[in-house]
Coordinates of C-alpha atoms and ligand atoms in Angstrom, one line a residue:
M1 CA 20.6 82.2 94.5
T2 CA 19.4 85.8 94.9
S3 CA 15.8 86.6 94.7
E4 CA 16.6 89.1 91.9
R5 CA 18.6 86.5 90.0
E6 CA 16.9 85.9 86.2
L7 CA 15.0 82.9 85.9
R8 CA 16.1 81.1 83.4
V9 CA 15.9 76.9 82.8
R10 CA 17.6 74.8 80.6
M11 CA 16.6 71.8 79.2
A12 CA 19.9 69.7 78.1
P13 CA 19.1 67.0 76.1
S14 CA 22.1 64.5 74.3
P15 CA 21.9 63.9 70.5
T16 CA 21.7 60.2 71.2
G17 CA 19.1 59.6 68.7
F18 CA 15.5 59.4 70.3
V19 CA 13.2 61.3 72.3
H20 CA 13.0 59.0 75.5
V21 CA 9.5 59.8 77.4
G22 CA 12.1 60.7 80.1
T23 CA 13.4 63.4 78.6
L24 CA 9.7 64.9 77.7
R25 CA 9.0 64.5 81.4
T26 CA 11.6 66.5 82.3
V27 CA 11.9 68.8 79.7
L28 CA 7.5 69.6 80.3
Y29 CA 8.8 70.3 83.4
D30 CA 11.0 72.5 82.3
A31 CA 8.8 74.8 80.6
L32 CA 6.1 74.8 83.0
F33 CA 7.7 75.7 85.4
A34 CA 9.8 78.7 83.2
Q35 CA 6.5 79.9 81.6
K36 CA 4.6 79.7 85.1
N37 CA 7.2 82.0 86.6
G38 CA 7.4 84.6 83.6
G39 CA 11.5 83.2 82.8
K40 CA 13.3 82.1 79.7
L41 CA 13.7 78.3 78.3
V42 CA 16.8 77.7 77.0
L43 CA 17.6 74.9 74.9
R44 CA 21.5 73.2 75.2
I45 CA 22.9 70.1 72.7
E46 CA 24.7 67.9 75.3
D47 CA 27.5 66.4 72.5
T48 CA 30.5 65.9 74.6
D49 CA 30.0 62.2 74.1
Q50 CA 30.8 62.4 70.3
S51 CA 30.8 58.1 70.0
R52 CA 26.4 58.5 71.3
K53 CA 25.9 61.0 68.9
V54 CA 23.4 60.6 66.3
E55 CA 23.6 62.2 63.1
G56 CA 20.1 64.0 62.4
S57 CA 19.5 64.0 66.5
V58 CA 18.6 67.5 66.5
E59 CA 16.6 68.3 63.5
N60 CA 14.6 65.1 65.0
L61 CA 14.8 66.9 68.5
L62 CA 13.3 70.5 67.4
E63 CA 10.9 68.0 65.4
V64 CA 9.4 66.3 68.5
L65 CA 9.7 69.8 70.4
A66 CA 7.2 71.3 68.2
W67 CA 5.0 68.6 67.8
A68 CA 4.4 68.5 71.8
G69 CA 4.2 72.2 71.8
I70 CA 7.2 73.2 73.9
L71 CA 8.7 75.6 72.5
H72 CA 11.9 77.8 73.8
D73 CA 13.4 81.5 73.7
E74 CA 17.2 80.2 73.1
G75 CA 19.2 77.3 71.7
P76 CA 19.0 75.8 68.2
V77 CA 16.0 76.6 65.9
I78 CA 15.2 75.2 62.2
E79 CA 15.2 78.0 59.8
N80 CA 14.3 76.8 56.0
G81 CA 15.3 73.6 56.6
T82 CA 18.9 74.2 58.2
I83 CA 19.8 74.8 62.5
T84 CA 20.7 78.0 63.3
E85 CA 20.8 79.6 67.1
K86 CA 18.5 82.4 68.9
G87 CA 19.8 83.5 71.8
G88 CA 22.7 86.1 73.3
Y89 CA 24.4 83.0 75.5
G90 CA 25.7 80.8 72.6
P91 CA 26.6 79.1 71.4
Y92 CA 24.3 76.4 72.6
T93 CA 26.3 73.3 71.3
Q94 CA 28.9 71.8 73.1
S95 CA 30.7 70.9 70.8
K96 CA 30.9 74.0 69.5
R97 CA 32.2 75.9 73.0
L98 CA 35.4 73.6 73.4
E99 CA 37.3 76.6 74.1
I100 CA 35.6 78.4 76.7
Y101 CA 35.7 74.7 78.2
K102 CA 39.9 74.6 77.9
E103 CA 40.4 78.2 79.0
H104 CA 37.9 76.8 82.6
V105 CA 40.1 73.0 82.6
N106 CA 42.9 75.5 82.6
L107 CA 42.0 77.8 85.2
L108 CA 41.6 74.6 87.5
L109 CA 44.7 73.4 86.5
E110 CA 46.7 76.9 87.6
K111 CA 44.3 76.8 91.4
G112 CA 45.4 73.4 91.4
H113 CA 42.2 71.9 91.4
A114 CA 42.5 69.8 89.2
Y115 CA 45.9 67.8 87.2
H116 CA 46.8 65.6 84.6
C117 CA 46.7 61.7 85.0
F118 CA 49.0 59.9 82.9
C119 CA 47.5 56.4 83.9
T120 CA 46.6 54.3 81.3
S121 CA 43.5 52.3 80.8
E122 CA 45.7 48.9 81.8
R123 CA 47.1 50.2 85.2
L124 CA 43.4 52.1 85.9
D125 CA 41.5 48.1 85.3
E126 CA 45.1 46.5 87.4
M127 CA 43.8 48.9 90.2
R128 CA 40.3 48.2 89.9
A129 CA 40.6 45.0 90.0
L130 CA 42.9 45.0 93.4
Q131 CA 40.5 47.2 94.7
Q132 CA 38.0 45.0 94.4
K133 CA 40.0 42.0 96.0
M134 CA 40.3 44.0 98.7
K135 CA 37.1 45.1 99.0
Q136 CA 37.0 48.5 98.7
P137 CA 35.7 50.9 96.1
P138 CA 36.6 51.9 93.2
M139 CA 38.8 55.1 93.2
Y140 CA 41.5 57.0 91.3
D141 CA 44.4 56.0 93.8
R142 CA 45.9 59.4 92.8
T143 CA 49.0 58.5 92.0
C144 CA 49.5 61.4 89.4
A145 CA 48.5 63.5 91.6
Q146 CA 51.3 64.2 93.0
L147 CA 53.3 64.9 90.1
N148 CA 55.4 68.3 90.3
S149 CA 54.8 70.4 87.4
E150 CA 58.0 69.8 86.1
D151 CA 56.8 66.3 85.6
V152 CA 54.4 67.0 84.3
N153 CA 55.6 69.2 81.4
K154 CA 58.2 66.9 80.2
R155 CA 55.6 63.7 79.6
I156 CA 53.2 66.6 77.9
A157 CA 56.0 67.6 75.8
A158 CA 56.8 63.9 75.8
G159 CA 53.8 63.1 73.5
E160 CA 52.1 61.3 76.5
K161 CA 49.0 61.1 76.4
Y162 CA 47.3 62.3 80.0
V163 CA 43.2 63.4 81.3
V164 CA 42.7 65.2 83.5
R165 CA 40.8 65.2 87.1
M166 CA 39.6 67.3 89.4
R167 CA 41.1 66.9 92.8
V168 CA 37.7 67.0 95.7
P169 CA 39.0 67.8 98.5
R170 CA 39.1 65.2 101.2
G171 CA 36.9 65.0 104.6
E172 CA 34.5 67.3 103.6
E173 CA 29.7 67.3 103.1
V174 CA 28.7 68.6 100.5
V175 CA 24.8 69.4 100.7
V176 CA 22.6 69.1 97.8
D177 CA 19.7 71.5 98.5
D178 CA 16.5 70.3 96.3
L179 CA 13.9 71.3 95.8
V180 CA 12.2 68.1 95.4
R181 CA 14.5 66.3 97.9
G182 CA 14.7 68.5 100.4
K183 CA 19.0 68.2 101.6
V184 CA 20.9 65.5 100.2
V185 CA 24.2 65.2 102.0
F186 CA 27.0 63.9 100.3
Q187 CA 30.6 62.4 101.7
T188 CA 33.8 63.6 99.8
D189 CA 35.3 60.9 100.7
T190 CA 33.1 58.6 99.0
I191 CA 33.5 61.2 95.6
D192 CA 36.0 60.6 92.7
D193 CA 38.6 62.1 91.7
Q194 CA 36.1 62.9 88.8
V195 CA 38.4 63.0 85.2
I196 CA 36.8 66.7 84.0
M197 CA 39.0 66.5 80.1
K198 CA 39.3 63.7 78.3
S199 CA 42.2 62.6 76.0
D200 CA 41.0 63.6 73.2
G201 CA 40.7 67.5 74.4
Y202 CA 36.2 67.1 75.0
P203 CA 35.3 67.9 78.2
T204 CA 33.4 65.6 80.0
Y205 CA 29.5 66.1 80.9
H206 CA 30.7 67.2 84.8
L207 CA 32.9 70.6 83.4
A208 CA 30.8 71.1 80.9
V209 CA 27.5 70.9 82.5
V210 CA 28.9 73.5 85.1
V211 CA 30.2 75.5 82.7
D212 CA 27.5 76.0 80.5
D213 CA 25.0 76.1 83.4
H214 CA 27.2 79.4 84.8
L215 CA 27.9 80.8 81.7
M216 CA 24.1 80.9 80.6
N217 CA 22.8 82.3 83.5
I218 CA 20.9 79.3 84.7
S219 CA 18.6 80.1 87.8
H220 CA 17.0 76.3 88.0
V221 CA 18.9 72.6 87.2
I222 CA 16.0 70.4 86.5
R223 CA 16.9 66.9 85.7
G224 CA 16.3 63.0 86.5
E225 CA 17.5 61.8 89.5
E226 CA 20.0 59.3 87.6
W227 CA 21.5 62.5 87.6
L228 CA 21.9 63.0 91.3
P229 CA 24.9 61.2 92.4
S230 CA 26.6 63.3 90.1
T231 CA 25.3 66.5 91.8
P232 CA 28.2 66.9 94.6
K233 CA 31.2 66.6 91.6
H234 CA 28.8 69.8 90.2
I235 CA 28.8 71.1 93.3
I236 CA 32.5 71.2 94.1
L237 CA 33.9 72.5 90.9
Y238 CA 31.0 75.5 91.8
N239 CA 32.8 76.1 94.5
M240 CA 36.3 75.5 92.9
F241 CA 35.2 78.3 90.6
G242 CA 33.9 80.7 93.5
W243 CA 30.6 80.5 91.6
P244 CA 27.0 80.6 93.2
L245 CA 24.8 77.6 92.9
P246 CA 21.8 77.6 90.9
Q247 CA 19.1 75.4 92.3
F248 CA 18.5 72.0 91.8
A249 CA 15.5 69.5 91.4
H250 CA 16.1 66.3 90.3
L251 CA 12.3 64.1 88.9
P252 CA 11.3 60.9 90.3
L253 CA 12.4 57.8 87.8
L254 CA 10.2 56.4 85.8
L255 CA 9.6 53.0 85.9
N256 CA 7.6 50.3 84.2
P257 CA 4.6 48.6 86.3
D258 CA 7.0 46.1 87.6
K259 CA 9.0 48.8 89.1
S260 CA 11.8 48.0 87.5
K261 CA 13.8 51.8 85.4
L262 CA 11.5 52.0 82.0
S263 CA 13.1 50.1 79.5
K264 CA 12.4 49.6 75.7
R265 CA 11.6 45.5 76.7
Q266 CA 8.7 46.5 78.2
G267 CA 7.5 48.9 76.0
D268 CA 7.9 51.7 73.8
V269 CA 10.5 54.1 75.1
A270 CA 10.8 56.9 72.3
V271 CA 7.8 59.3 71.5
E272 CA 8.7 59.5 68.2
D273 CA 7.0 55.4 68.9
Y274 CA 4.0 57.2 70.5
R275 CA 4.0 59.6 67.9
A276 CA 3.8 56.8 65.4
K277 CA 1.0 54.5 66.9
G278 CA -1.0 58.0 67.0
Y279 CA -1.4 59.4 70.2
L280 CA -1.7 62.8 70.1
P281 CA 0.6 65.5 71.5
Q282 CA -2.1 66.8 74.2
A283 CA -2.3 63.8 75.3
L284 CA 1.2 62.2 75.6
V285 CA 1.8 65.6 77.4
N286 CA -1.1 65.4 79.3
F287 CA -0.1 61.9 80.4
V288 CA 3.6 62.3 81.2
A289 CA 2.8 65.5 83.4
F290 CA 0.9 63.4 86.0
L291 CA 4.9 61.2 85.5
G292 CA 5.8 62.0 89.7
W293 CA 3.3 65.4 89.8
H294 CA 0.0 66.0 91.1
P295 CA -1.9 69.1 91.4
G296 CA -2.6 68.7 95.1
K297 CA -5.2 67.0 97.5
G298 CA -8.9 67.7 96.3
E299 CA -7.8 67.8 92.5
E300 CA -9.5 64.7 91.1
R301 CA -9.3 65.8 87.3
E302 CA -6.6 64.3 85.6
I303 CA -7.2 65.9 82.2
F304 CA -5.3 69.5 81.9
S305 CA -5.0 71.1 79.0
Y306 CA -1.1 72.8 78.2
D307 CA -2.1 76.5 79.9
E308 CA -3.9 74.8 83.1
L309 CA -0.5 72.5 83.4
V310 CA 1.9 75.7 83.2
D311 CA -1.3 77.3 85.7
K312 CA -1.0 74.5 88.4
F313 CA 3.0 73.6 88.1
D314 CA 4.4 73.1 91.0
F315 CA 7.7 71.5 92.7
S316 CA 5.8 70.9 96.1
G317 CA 3.4 68.3 94.0
V318 CA 6.7 67.0 92.5
H319 CA 6.8 63.4 94.5
K320 CA 9.9 61.7 95.7
S321 CA 8.5 58.1 94.4
G322 CA 9.3 56.6 91.3
A323 CA 6.6 57.0 88.4
I324 CA 4.5 54.5 86.7
F325 CA 4.4 54.5 83.4
D326 CA 1.0 53.1 83.0
I327 CA 0.4 52.3 79.5
D328 CA -3.5 51.7 80.4
K329 CA -4.2 55.3 81.6
L330 CA -1.9 56.9 78.6
N331 CA -4.8 55.3 76.4
K332 CA -7.8 56.3 78.1
V333 CA -6.3 60.1 78.4
N334 CA -5.7 59.9 74.7
S335 CA -9.4 58.4 73.8
H336 CA -10.2 61.7 75.8
Y337 CA -8.5 63.7 73.4
I338 CA -9.9 62.1 70.3
K339 CA -13.1 62.2 71.7
Q340 CA -12.9 65.6 71.5
L341 CA -11.6 66.3 68.5
S342 CA -14.5 67.2 65.2
L343 CA -14.9 64.6 62.5
E344 CA -12.8 67.1 60.3
D345 CA -9.7 67.4 62.3
L346 CA -9.7 63.4 63.4
Y347 CA -10.1 62.2 59.6
A348 CA -6.8 64.7 58.6
I349 CA -4.4 63.2 61.0
T350 CA -5.7 59.7 60.8
K351 CA -5.7 59.7 57.4
S352 CA -1.5 58.0 56.9
F353 CA -3.1 55.4 58.9
F354 CA -5.5 54.1 57.1
E355 CA -3.1 54.6 54.1
N356 CA -1.3 52.0 56.1
K357 CA -3.4 49.9 55.9
K358 CA -3.5 46.4 54.3
Y359 CA -7.3 47.0 53.1
Y360 CA -6.8 51.2 51.7
A361 CA -5.1 49.7 48.5
D362 CA -8.0 47.8 47.7
M363 CA -10.9 50.4 47.9
D364 CA -12.9 52.1 46.2
V365 CA -11.1 55.4 45.4
E366 CA -14.2 57.5 44.4
H367 CA -16.3 56.0 47.9
R368 CA -13.0 56.0 50.3
D369 CA -12.8 59.2 52.4
D370 CA -16.3 59.3 52.7
M371 CA -16.2 55.6 54.2
M372 CA -13.5 56.6 55.6
R373 CA -15.4 59.3 57.2
R374 CA -17.9 57.1 58.4
V375 CA -15.9 54.9 59.8
L376 CA -14.5 57.6 62.1
A377 CA -17.8 58.4 63.0
V378 CA -18.2 55.3 64.2
E379 CA -15.2 54.1 65.6
Q380 CA -14.6 57.9 67.5
D381 CA -15.8 56.9 71.1
R382 CA -14.1 54.7 71.1
L383 CA -10.3 54.6 69.7
H384 CA -7.2 54.6 72.2
V385 CA -4.6 54.9 69.3
L386 CA -5.3 56.4 66.0
S387 CA -3.5 53.5 64.8
A388 CA -5.6 51.0 65.6
V389 CA -8.2 52.8 63.5
G390 CA -11.1 49.4 61.9
D391 CA -8.7 46.9 63.7
D392 CA -11.6 45.9 65.9
N393 CA -13.8 45.9 62.6
P394 CA -12.2 44.2 59.9
F395 CA -16.2 43.7 58.2
F396 CA -15.5 46.8 57.1
F397 CA -12.7 46.5 54.7
E398 CA -13.4 42.8 54.0
E399 CA -16.8 40.2 53.6
P400 CA -16.6 38.2 57.0
V401 CA -17.4 34.4 56.4
V402 CA -20.8 33.8 58.1
E403 CA -22.6 30.5 58.7
S404 CA -26.3 30.3 59.6
E405 CA -26.3 28.7 62.6
F406 CA -24.8 32.2 63.3
L407 CA -27.0 34.9 62.0
R408 CA -30.3 33.4 64.4
W409 CA -31.1 34.8 67.4
K410 CA -31.3 32.5 70.6
K411 CA -33.6 29.9 70.1
N412 CA -35.4 31.1 67.2
T413 CA -36.5 29.1 63.8
D414 CA -34.7 28.9 59.9
K415 CA -38.6 30.8 59.2
Q416 CA -37.9 33.7 61.9
T417 CA -34.5 34.1 60.7
I418 CA -35.3 34.7 57.3
E419 CA -38.2 36.4 58.0
A420 CA -36.0 39.4 60.0
L421 CA -33.2 39.7 56.9
T422 CA -35.9 39.8 54.7
K423 CA -37.8 42.9 56.2
A424 CA -34.4 44.5 56.2
Q425 CA -33.8 43.9 53.1
S426 CA -37.1 45.6 51.9
I427 CA -36.3 48.0 54.0
L428 CA -32.8 49.0 53.4
M429 CA -33.6 48.7 49.3
A430 CA -36.6 51.1 49.5
H431 CA -34.4 53.4 51.7
P432 CA -32.3 56.4 49.2
E433 CA -28.5 55.8 48.6
E434 CA -28.0 58.9 50.1
W435 CA -28.6 58.0 54.0
T436 CA -27.9 59.4 56.5
R437 CA -26.8 57.5 60.1
E438 CA -30.2 59.2 61.6
N439 CA -32.5 58.2 59.5
L440 CA -31.5 54.9 58.7
E441 CA -32.0 54.8 62.8
S442 CA -35.0 56.3 62.9
V443 CA -36.0 53.2 60.1
L444 CA -34.4 50.5 61.1
M445 CA -35.3 50.8 65.0
E446 CA -38.8 51.2 64.3
A447 CA -38.4 48.0 62.1
A448 CA -37.3 46.1 64.8
G449 CA -39.7 47.4 68.0
E450 CA -40.1 45.9 71.1
K451 CA -38.0 42.7 70.3
R452 CA -35.1 44.0 69.1
G453 CA -33.1 40.7 69.3
D454 CA -34.7 38.6 66.6
F455 CA -34.3 41.7 64.1
L456 CA -31.0 43.2 64.8
W457 CA -29.2 40.4 65.6
P458 CA -29.4 38.5 62.1
L459 CA -28.8 42.3 60.7
R460 CA -25.6 42.5 62.8
A461 CA -24.5 38.2 61.8
A462 CA -24.9 39.0 58.1
L463 CA -23.2 42.4 58.6
T464 CA -20.4 41.5 60.5
G465 CA -20.4 37.9 60.7
A466 CA -18.7 39.4 64.8
K467 CA -19.8 38.8 67.5
F468 CA -19.3 42.4 68.9
S469 CA -19.3 45.3 66.3
P470 CA -20.8 48.6 66.5
S471 CA -24.6 48.6 66.2
P472 CA -25.5 47.2 63.2
I473 CA -27.4 50.4 62.4
D474 CA -23.7 51.8 62.4
C475 CA -22.5 49.0 60.4
A476 CA -25.0 49.6 57.9
W477 CA -24.2 53.0 57.7
V478 CA -20.8 52.8 57.3
L479 CA -20.7 50.0 54.3
G480 CA -23.4 51.6 52.5
R481 CA -26.6 50.4 50.4
E482 CA -25.4 48.6 48.8
K483 CA -22.9 46.3 49.7
A484 CA -25.1 46.1 53.1
L485 CA -27.5 44.5 50.5
K486 CA -25.0 41.8 49.6
R487 CA -24.1 40.8 53.0
I488 CA -28.2 40.6 53.6
Q489 CA -28.7 38.4 50.2
K490 CA -25.5 35.9 51.2
A491 CA -27.1 35.6 54.7
L492 CA -30.4 34.8 52.8
E493 CA -28.5 32.3 50.5
L494 CA -27.9 30.6 53.3
F495 CA -30.7 29.5 53.9
Ligands
LIG501 N1 23.1 65.3 78.8 C1 22.1 64.9 80.1 C2 20.6 64.3 78.9 O1 20.5 64.1 78.4 C3 21.1 65.8 81.0 C4 22.0 65.9 82.6 C5 21.4 67.4 82.7 O2 20.2 68.2 82.7 O3 22.2 67.7 83.3 O4 20.2 63.2 80.0

């Protein structure tokens, strides 16, 4: 790469339905690196594998990128509900570039760097079975590499199906000079004569990615480590075309806590699932940034805003070893960002989660919004995901079942328990209906005096029926005067 080359980074997802958290991590690093270095961020849709294509994926991808705050300079965008493109290197969707790939495959065929292969899948299966028996690596045996152009033309004219393969040079070394992994050496003898164009006229990933990265003037190719074995094939193609190489950077794998490759079986892998559960975009972005990267020694902080990440991001901080996806850490980060929200913002984004709860429809419409705000005010500090709102405190929404024994604090007598509840009852009755959290706190704490448990435990038990709950004062505040008094009365009736 020459120093005067413009810095252009591409994100190249395949539209296969949902956005994997690994894809989010890759596009985030793409964005951080481009933005930090004043470069351009290009979005390209890699849809050469039509069998994996899922309708609506591109719209969904654009939506997820917007949600995560990742903004690209070029590529597909949604305008007035339809997908268009911006930028001068389009089209940015591979299925719209088939002619370009054909021209480039023809160039390689002319130069003898590629050849037509007419082998049927049955023949290839037999070949592989034999190789397996002989304990040889599965590689195309180059039967069709020897065909002369006359034979080839005849077979094409006769309508035989064919693919095009690249003719990988033998006995050479290919060095991938990687920003994360340093120099990684591959022997061309271990590299198969890869198919570059399929029988349906579609290019394979290998050809399309090289042609596009070159024609779109991409300076940095950043992608997951699973693509590293493909990179020598790409380098061979760059050399065949006589093109300069981009700078490669392969990011560490994402792992489950048991160190296996991150998979659906052990948790969610789609960004959409995290979004649906109520993870905030700032939290997911912050968390994902640290999957395989660290700002460096001496930096203890784990909470970084997007702008701080841009400022700190560097490939020297990207690790080689796999990064473990630790959901507890994500919950901690999410909880941090939830705490930062104003009550009104929290209410606005949590409302849809409330609406999905079983109890929501039965709530008193007139007081519902106020009630939800109070629940949020009390739960905000402990909430890890927005979808869990209310889940720890079901007694806010449904009357608890309470037994008299449960109302008793330690070895207190019935009389003491009744006294405590009656005292709470009379204080609440005397208190104005529009009580605030603060004034409720001051009157009840004053009433509790020194021996808090004696007074507060029966109140908590009556209001919640639960051993663990927010403070009884907060519970009374959330429930409101009428409900709180009703529950105390019910508790008294047990004696
Ligand atoms: N299209 C590939 C994917 O979705 C990306 C490969 C690359 O970045 O070169 O994973």
